[in-house]
Short mmCIF file of C-alpha atoms in Angstrom, two decimals:
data_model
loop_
_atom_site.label_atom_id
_atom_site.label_comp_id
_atom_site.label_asym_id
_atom_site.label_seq_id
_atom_site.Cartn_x
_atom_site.Cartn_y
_atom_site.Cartn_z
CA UNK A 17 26.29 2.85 6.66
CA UNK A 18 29.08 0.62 8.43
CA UNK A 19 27.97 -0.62 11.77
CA UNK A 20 29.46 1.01 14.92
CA UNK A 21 30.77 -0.41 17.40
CA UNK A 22 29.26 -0.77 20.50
CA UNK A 23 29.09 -2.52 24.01
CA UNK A 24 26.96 -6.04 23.97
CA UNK A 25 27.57 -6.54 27.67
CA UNK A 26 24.75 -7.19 29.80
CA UNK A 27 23.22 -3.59 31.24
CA UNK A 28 20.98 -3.56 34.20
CA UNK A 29 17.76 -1.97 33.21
CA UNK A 30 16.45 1.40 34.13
CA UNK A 31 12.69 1.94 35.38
CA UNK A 32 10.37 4.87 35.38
CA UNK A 33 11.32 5.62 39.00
CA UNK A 34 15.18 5.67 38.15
CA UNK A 35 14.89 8.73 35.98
CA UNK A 36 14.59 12.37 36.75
CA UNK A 37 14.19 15.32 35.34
CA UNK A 38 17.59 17.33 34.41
CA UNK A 39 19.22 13.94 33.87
CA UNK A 40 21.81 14.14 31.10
CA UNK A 41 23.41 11.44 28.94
CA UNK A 42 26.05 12.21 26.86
CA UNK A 43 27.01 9.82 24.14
CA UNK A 44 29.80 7.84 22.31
CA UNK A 45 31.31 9.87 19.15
CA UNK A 46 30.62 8.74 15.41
CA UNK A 47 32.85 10.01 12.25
CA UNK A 48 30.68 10.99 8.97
CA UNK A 49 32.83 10.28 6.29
CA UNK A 50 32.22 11.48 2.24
CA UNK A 51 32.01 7.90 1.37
CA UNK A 52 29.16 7.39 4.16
CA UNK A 53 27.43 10.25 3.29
CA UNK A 54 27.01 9.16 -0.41
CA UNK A 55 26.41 5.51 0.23
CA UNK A 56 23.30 7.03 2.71
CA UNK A 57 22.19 9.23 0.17
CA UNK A 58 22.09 6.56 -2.73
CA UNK A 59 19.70 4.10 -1.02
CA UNK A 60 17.84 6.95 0.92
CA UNK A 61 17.94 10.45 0.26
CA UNK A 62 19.28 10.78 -3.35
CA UNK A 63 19.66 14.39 -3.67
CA UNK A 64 22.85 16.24 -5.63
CA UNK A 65 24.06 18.14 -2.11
CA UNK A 66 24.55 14.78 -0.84
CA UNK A 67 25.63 12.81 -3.86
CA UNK A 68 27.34 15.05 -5.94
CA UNK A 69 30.89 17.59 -4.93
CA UNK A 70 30.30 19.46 -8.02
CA UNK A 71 26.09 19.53 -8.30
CA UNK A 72 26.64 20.59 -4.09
CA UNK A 73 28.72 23.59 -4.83
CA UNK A 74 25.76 25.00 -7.00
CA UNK A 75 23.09 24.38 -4.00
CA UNK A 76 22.37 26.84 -1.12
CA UNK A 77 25.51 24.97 0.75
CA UNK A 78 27.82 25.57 -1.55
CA UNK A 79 29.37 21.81 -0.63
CA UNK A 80 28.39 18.32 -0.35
CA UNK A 81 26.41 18.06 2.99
CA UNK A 82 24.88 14.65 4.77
CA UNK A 83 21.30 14.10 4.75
CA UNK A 84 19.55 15.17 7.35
CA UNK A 85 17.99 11.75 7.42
CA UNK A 86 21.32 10.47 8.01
CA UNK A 87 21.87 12.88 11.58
CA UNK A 88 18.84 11.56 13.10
CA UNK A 89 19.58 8.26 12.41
CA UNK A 90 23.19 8.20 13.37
CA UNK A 91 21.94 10.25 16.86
CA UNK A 92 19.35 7.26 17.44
CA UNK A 93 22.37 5.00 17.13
CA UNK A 94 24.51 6.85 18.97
CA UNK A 95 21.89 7.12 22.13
CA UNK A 96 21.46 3.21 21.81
CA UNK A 97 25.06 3.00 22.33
CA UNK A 98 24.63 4.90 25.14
CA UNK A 99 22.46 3.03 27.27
CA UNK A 100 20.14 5.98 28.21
CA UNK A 101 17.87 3.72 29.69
CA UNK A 102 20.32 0.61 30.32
CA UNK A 103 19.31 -2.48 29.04
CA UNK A 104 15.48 -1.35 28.93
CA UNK A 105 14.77 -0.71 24.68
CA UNK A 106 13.79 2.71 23.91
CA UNK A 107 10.42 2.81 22.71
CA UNK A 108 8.93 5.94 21.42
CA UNK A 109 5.48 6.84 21.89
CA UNK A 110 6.64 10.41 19.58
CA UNK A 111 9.03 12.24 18.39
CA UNK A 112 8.94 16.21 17.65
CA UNK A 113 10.09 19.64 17.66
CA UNK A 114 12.99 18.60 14.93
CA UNK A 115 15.12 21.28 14.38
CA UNK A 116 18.04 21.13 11.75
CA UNK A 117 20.19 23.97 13.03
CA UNK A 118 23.73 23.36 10.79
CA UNK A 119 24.41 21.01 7.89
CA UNK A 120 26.98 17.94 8.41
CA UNK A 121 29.74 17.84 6.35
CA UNK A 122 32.33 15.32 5.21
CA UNK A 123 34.39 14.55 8.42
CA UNK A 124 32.13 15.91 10.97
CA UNK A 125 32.47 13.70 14.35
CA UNK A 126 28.77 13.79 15.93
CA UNK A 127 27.74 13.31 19.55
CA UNK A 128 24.68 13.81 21.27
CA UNK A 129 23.14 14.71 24.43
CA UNK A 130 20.07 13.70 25.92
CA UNK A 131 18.41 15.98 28.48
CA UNK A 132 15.46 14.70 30.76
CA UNK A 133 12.28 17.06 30.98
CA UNK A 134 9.76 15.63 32.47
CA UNK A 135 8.64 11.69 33.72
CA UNK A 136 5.15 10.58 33.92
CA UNK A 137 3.12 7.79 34.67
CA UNK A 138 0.65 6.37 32.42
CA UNK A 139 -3.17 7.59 33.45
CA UNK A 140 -4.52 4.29 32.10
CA UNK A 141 -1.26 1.86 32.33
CA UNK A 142 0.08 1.44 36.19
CA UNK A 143 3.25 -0.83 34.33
CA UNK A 144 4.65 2.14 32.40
CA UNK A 145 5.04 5.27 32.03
CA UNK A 146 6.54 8.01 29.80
CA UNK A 147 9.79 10.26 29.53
CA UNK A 148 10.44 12.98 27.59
CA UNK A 149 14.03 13.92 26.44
CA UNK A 150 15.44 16.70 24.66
CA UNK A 151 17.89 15.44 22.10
CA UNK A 152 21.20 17.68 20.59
CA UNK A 153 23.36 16.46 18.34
CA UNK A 154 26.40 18.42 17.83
CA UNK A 155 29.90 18.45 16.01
CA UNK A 156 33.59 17.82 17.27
CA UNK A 157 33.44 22.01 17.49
CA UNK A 158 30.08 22.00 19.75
CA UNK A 159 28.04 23.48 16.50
CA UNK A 160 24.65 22.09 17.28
CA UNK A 161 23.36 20.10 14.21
CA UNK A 162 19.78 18.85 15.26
CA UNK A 163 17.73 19.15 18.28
CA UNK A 164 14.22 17.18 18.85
CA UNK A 165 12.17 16.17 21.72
CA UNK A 166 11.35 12.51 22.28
CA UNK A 167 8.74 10.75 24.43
CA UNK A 168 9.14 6.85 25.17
CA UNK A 169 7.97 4.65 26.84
CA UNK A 170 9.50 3.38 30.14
CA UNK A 171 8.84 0.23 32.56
CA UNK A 172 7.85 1.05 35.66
CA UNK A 173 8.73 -1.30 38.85
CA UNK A 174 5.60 -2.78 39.34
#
């Protein structure tokens, strides 16, 4: 996969006690092209829907289609990019609920939105706590491709 671009300036970063629930992030954009979706498929999901136009049209998409592998870890990427928690790193403590709702295709522009639902403290650690997110990734048309829950881990101020 080619490397996107993205901001390297310094960001300020975010604590437990900055976030709240209903907080949205929306991201950056990111371009699936046929040649991307191949190259991903070669070294990590091999199938013929995503290697092959012709061995595609006989599967149950009729077309070649992008791994699903591939959406979750261009949406990771693109919420990176985004900064959800600024220049803290987003550490999961788990990931769930994955739901592949549409296939991407060749050309398909992805973005993704990341919806706070709750925010925690840790019971046993007073220097962190936990946030969990509900994450949709959609096309350039709003189709929603994937949705999943995550829970990371956050500093707190302390």
């Amino acid at each position: 996969m080619s490397v996107m671009a993205t901001n390297k300036q310094p960001v300020a970063p975010r604590y437990l006690e900055d976030l709240k629930v209903g907080d949205l992030t929306e991201t950056g954009e990111f371009t699936l092209t046929r040649e991307l979706i191949r190259s991903f498929a070669e070294q990590y999901d091999p199938q013929p829907m995503h290697l092959d136009e012709e061995a595609a049209r006989d599967s149950v998409f009729g077309e070649l289609v992008g791994s699903g592998w591939q959406t979750l870890a261009v949406t990771m990427r693109l919420v990176v990019d985004a900064h959800l928690l600024g220049g803290t790193p987003l550490v999961g403590a788990s990931f769930g609920d994955v739901r592949f709702h549409a296939p991407v295709r060749p050309g398909d522009t992805l973005r993704a939105s990341v919806e706070v639902t709750a925010v925690r403290p840790s019971k046993s650690r007073p220097e962190r706590g936990f946030v969990d997110m509900r994450v949709t990734t959609r096309n350039a048309d709003g189709v929603t491709l994937v949705t999943q829950t995550w829970s990371l881990v956050v500093p707190t101020r302390t």
